Tab-separated table of N, CA, C and O in Angstrom:
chain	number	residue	atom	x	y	z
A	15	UNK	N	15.780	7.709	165.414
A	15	UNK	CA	16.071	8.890	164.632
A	15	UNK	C	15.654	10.133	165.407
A	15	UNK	O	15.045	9.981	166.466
A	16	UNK	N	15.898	11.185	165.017
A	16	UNK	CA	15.893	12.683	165.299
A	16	UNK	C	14.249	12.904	165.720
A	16	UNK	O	13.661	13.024	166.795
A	17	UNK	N	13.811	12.891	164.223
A	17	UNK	CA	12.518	13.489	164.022
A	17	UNK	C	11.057	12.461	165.216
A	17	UNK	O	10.032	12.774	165.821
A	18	UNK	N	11.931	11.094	164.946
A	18	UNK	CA	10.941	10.334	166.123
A	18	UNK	C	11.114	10.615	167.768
A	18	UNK	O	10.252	10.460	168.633
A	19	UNK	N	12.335	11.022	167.911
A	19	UNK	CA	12.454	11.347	169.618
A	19	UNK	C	12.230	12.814	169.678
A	19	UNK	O	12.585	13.327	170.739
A	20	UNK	N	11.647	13.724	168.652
A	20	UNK	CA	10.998	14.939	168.914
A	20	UNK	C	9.669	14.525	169.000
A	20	UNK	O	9.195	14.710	170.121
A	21	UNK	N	8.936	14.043	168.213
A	21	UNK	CA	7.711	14.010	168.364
A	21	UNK	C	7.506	12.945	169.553
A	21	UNK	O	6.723	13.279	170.442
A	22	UNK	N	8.131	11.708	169.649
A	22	UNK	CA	8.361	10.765	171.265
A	22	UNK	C	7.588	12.466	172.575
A	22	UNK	O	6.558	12.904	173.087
A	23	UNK	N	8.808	12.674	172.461
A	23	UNK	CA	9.104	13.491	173.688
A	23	UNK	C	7.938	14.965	173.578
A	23	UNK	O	7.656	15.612	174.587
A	24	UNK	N	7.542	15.202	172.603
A	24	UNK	CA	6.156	16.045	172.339
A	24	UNK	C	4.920	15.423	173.259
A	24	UNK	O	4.240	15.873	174.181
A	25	UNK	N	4.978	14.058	172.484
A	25	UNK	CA	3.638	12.938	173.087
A	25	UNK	C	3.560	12.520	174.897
A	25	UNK	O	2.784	12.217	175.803
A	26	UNK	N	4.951	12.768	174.578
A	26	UNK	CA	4.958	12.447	176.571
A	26	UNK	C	4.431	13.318	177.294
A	26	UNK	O	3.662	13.183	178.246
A	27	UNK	N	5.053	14.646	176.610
A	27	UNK	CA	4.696	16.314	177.269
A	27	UNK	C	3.460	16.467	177.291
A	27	UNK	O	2.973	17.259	178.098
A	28	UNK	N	2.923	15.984	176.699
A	28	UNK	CA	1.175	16.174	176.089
A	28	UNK	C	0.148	15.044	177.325
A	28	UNK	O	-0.865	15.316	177.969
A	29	UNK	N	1.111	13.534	177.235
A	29	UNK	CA	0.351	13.063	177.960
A	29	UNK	C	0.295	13.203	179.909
A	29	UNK	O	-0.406	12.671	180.770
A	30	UNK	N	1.500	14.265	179.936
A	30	UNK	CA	2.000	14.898	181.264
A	30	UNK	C	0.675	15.590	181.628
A	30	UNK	O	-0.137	15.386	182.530
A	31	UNK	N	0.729	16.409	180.695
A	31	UNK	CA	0.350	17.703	181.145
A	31	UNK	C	-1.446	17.406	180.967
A	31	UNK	O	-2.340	18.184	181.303
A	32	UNK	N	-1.596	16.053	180.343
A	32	UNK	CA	-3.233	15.841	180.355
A	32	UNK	C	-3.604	14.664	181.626
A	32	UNK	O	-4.660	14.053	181.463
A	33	UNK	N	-2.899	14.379	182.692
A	33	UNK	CA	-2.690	13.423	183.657
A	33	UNK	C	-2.655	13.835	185.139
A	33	UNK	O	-3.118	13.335	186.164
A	34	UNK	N	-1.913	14.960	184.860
A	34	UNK	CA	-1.547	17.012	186.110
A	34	UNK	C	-3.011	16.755	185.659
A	34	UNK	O	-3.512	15.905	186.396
A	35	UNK	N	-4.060	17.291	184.494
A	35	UNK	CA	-5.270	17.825	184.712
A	35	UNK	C	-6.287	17.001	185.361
A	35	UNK	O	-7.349	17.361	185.868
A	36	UNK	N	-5.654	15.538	185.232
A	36	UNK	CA	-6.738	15.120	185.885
A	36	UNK	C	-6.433	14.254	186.929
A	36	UNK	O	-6.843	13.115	187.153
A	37	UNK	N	-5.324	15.258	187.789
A	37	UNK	CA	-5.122	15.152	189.576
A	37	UNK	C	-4.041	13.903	189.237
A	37	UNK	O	-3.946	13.265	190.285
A	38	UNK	N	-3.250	13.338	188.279
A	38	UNK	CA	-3.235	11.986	188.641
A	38	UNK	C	-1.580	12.551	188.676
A	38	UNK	O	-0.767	12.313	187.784
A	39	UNK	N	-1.321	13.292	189.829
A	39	UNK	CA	0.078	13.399	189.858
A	39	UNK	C	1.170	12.458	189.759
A	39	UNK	O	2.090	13.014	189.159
A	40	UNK	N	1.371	11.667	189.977
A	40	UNK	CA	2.772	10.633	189.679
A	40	UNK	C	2.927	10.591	188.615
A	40	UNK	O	3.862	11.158	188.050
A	41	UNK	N	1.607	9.556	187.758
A	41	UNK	CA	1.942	9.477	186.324
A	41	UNK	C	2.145	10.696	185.278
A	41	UNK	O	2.604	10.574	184.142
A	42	UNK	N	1.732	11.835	185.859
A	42	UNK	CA	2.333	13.258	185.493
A	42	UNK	C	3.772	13.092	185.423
A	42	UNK	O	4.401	12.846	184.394
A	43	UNK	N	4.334	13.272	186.793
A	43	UNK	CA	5.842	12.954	186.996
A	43	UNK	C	6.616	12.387	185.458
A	43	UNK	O	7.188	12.855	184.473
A	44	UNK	N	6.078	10.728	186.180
A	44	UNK	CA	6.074	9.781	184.860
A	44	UNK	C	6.576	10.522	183.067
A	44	UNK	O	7.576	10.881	182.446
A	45	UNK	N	5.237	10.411	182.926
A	45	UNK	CA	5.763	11.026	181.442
A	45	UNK	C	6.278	12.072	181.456
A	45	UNK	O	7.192	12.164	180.636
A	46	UNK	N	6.012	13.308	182.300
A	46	UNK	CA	7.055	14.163	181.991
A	46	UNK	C	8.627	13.932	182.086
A	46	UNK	O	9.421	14.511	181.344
A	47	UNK	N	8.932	13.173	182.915
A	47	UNK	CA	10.189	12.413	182.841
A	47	UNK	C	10.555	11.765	181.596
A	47	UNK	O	11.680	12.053	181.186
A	48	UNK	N	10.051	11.172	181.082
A	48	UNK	CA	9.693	10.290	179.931
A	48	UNK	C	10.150	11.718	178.511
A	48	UNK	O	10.920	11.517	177.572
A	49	UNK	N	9.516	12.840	178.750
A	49	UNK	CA	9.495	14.006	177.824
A	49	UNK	C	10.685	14.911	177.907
A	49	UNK	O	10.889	15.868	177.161
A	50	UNK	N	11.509	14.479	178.971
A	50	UNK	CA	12.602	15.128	179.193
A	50	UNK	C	14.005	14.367	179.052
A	50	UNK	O	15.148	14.814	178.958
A	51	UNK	N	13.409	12.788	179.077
A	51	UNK	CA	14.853	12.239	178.084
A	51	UNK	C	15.032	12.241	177.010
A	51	UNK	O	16.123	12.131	176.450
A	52	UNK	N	13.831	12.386	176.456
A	52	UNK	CA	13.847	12.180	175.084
A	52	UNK	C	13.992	13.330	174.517
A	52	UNK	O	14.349	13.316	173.339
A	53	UNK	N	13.719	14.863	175.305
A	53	UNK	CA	13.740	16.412	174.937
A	53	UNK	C	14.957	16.617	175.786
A	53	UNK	O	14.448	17.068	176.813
A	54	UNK	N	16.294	16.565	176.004
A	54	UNK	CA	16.599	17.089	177.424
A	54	UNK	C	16.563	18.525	177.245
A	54	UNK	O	16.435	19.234	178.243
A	55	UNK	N	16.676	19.123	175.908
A	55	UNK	CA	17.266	20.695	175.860
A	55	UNK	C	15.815	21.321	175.809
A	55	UNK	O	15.714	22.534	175.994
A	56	UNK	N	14.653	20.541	175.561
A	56	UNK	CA	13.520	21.514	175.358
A	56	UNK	C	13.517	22.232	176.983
A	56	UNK	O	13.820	21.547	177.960
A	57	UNK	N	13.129	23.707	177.104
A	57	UNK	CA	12.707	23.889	178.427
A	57	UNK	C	11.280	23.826	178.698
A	57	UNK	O	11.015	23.430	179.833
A	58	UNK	N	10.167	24.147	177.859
A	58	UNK	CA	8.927	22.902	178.040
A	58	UNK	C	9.019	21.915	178.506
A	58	UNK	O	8.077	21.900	179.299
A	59	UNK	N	9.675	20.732	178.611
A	59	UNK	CA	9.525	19.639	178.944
A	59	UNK	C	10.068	19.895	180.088
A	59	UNK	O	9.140	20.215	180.831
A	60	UNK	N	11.022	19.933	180.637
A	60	UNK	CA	11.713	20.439	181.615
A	60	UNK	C	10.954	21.278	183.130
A	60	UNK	O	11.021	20.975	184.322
A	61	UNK	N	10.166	22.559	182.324
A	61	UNK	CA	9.238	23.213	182.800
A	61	UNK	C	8.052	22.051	183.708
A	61	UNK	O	8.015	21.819	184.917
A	62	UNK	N	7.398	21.631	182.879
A	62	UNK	CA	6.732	20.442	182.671
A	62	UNK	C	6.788	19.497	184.326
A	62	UNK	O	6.203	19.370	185.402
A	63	UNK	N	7.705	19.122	183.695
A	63	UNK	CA	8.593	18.251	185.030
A	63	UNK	C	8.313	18.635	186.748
A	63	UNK	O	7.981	18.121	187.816
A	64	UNK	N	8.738	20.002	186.081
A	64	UNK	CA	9.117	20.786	187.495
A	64	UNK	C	7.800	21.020	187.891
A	64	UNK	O	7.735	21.185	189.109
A	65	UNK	N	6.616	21.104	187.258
A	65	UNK	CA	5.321	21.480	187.822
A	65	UNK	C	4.943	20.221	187.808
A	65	UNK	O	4.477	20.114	188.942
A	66	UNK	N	4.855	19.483	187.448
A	66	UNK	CA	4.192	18.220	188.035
A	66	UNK	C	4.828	17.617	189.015
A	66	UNK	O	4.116	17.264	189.955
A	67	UNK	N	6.341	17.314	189.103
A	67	UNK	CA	6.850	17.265	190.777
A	67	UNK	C	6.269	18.416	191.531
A	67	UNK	O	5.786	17.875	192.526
A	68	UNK	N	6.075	19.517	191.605
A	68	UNK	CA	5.683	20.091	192.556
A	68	UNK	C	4.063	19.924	193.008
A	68	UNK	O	3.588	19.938	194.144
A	69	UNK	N	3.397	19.761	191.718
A	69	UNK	CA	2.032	18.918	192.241
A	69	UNK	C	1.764	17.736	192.927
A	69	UNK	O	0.707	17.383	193.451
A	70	UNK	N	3.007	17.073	192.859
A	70	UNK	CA	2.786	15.936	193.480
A	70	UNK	C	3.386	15.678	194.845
A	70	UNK	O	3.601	14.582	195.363
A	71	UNK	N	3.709	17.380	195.536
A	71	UNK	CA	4.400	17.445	196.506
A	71	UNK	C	5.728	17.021	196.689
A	71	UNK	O	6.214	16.929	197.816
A	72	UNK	N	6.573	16.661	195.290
A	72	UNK	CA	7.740	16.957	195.756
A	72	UNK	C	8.862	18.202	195.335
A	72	UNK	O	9.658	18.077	194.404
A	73	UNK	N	8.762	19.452	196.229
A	73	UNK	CA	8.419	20.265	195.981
A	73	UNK	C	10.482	20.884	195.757
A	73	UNK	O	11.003	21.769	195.078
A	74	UNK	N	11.046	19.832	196.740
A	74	UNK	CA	12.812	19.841	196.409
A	74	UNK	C	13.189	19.196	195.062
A	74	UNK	O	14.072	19.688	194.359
A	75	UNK	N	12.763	18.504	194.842
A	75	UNK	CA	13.033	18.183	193.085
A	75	UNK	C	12.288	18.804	192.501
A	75	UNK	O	12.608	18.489	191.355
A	76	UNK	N	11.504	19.476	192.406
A	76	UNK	CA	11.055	20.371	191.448
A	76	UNK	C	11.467	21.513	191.241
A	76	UNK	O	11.128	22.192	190.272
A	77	UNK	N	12.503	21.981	192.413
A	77	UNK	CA	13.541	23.633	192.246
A	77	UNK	C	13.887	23.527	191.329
A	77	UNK	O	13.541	24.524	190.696
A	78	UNK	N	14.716	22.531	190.421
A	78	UNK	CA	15.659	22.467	189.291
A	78	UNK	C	15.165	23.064	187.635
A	78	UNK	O	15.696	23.876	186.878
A	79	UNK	N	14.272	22.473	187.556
A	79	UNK	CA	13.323	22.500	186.144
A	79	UNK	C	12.336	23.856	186.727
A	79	UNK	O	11.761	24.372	185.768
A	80	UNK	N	12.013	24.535	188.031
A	80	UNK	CA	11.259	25.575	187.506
A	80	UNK	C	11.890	26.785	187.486
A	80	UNK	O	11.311	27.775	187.040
């Protein structure tokens, strides 16, 4: 349903962006990926994405989403 792949894709964003804080770049990647299938139109999640690929040095896939 709707209301479960908003909050899905909330929880991913959340567990992104608490994974970036603690250096563990890939699995950043990871769920933010994870937060952006399930969000594709949010640009948070998206955002998201693009800064944690670029933390994790990959800094050409991350042009798109920032």
């Amino acid at each position: 349903s709707v209301s479960i792949r908003i909050y899905l894709g909330l929880a991913y964003q959340h567990l992104g962006r608490e994974a970036e804080a603690r250096l563990e770049f890939e699995e950043a990647v990871r769920l933010s990926e994870e937060a952006v299938a399930a969000l594709p139109d949010y640009a948070r999640a998206s955002h998201q994405l693009g800064v944690a690929l670029y933390a994790a040095g990959r800094e050409e896939e991350a042009g798109p989403y920032l």
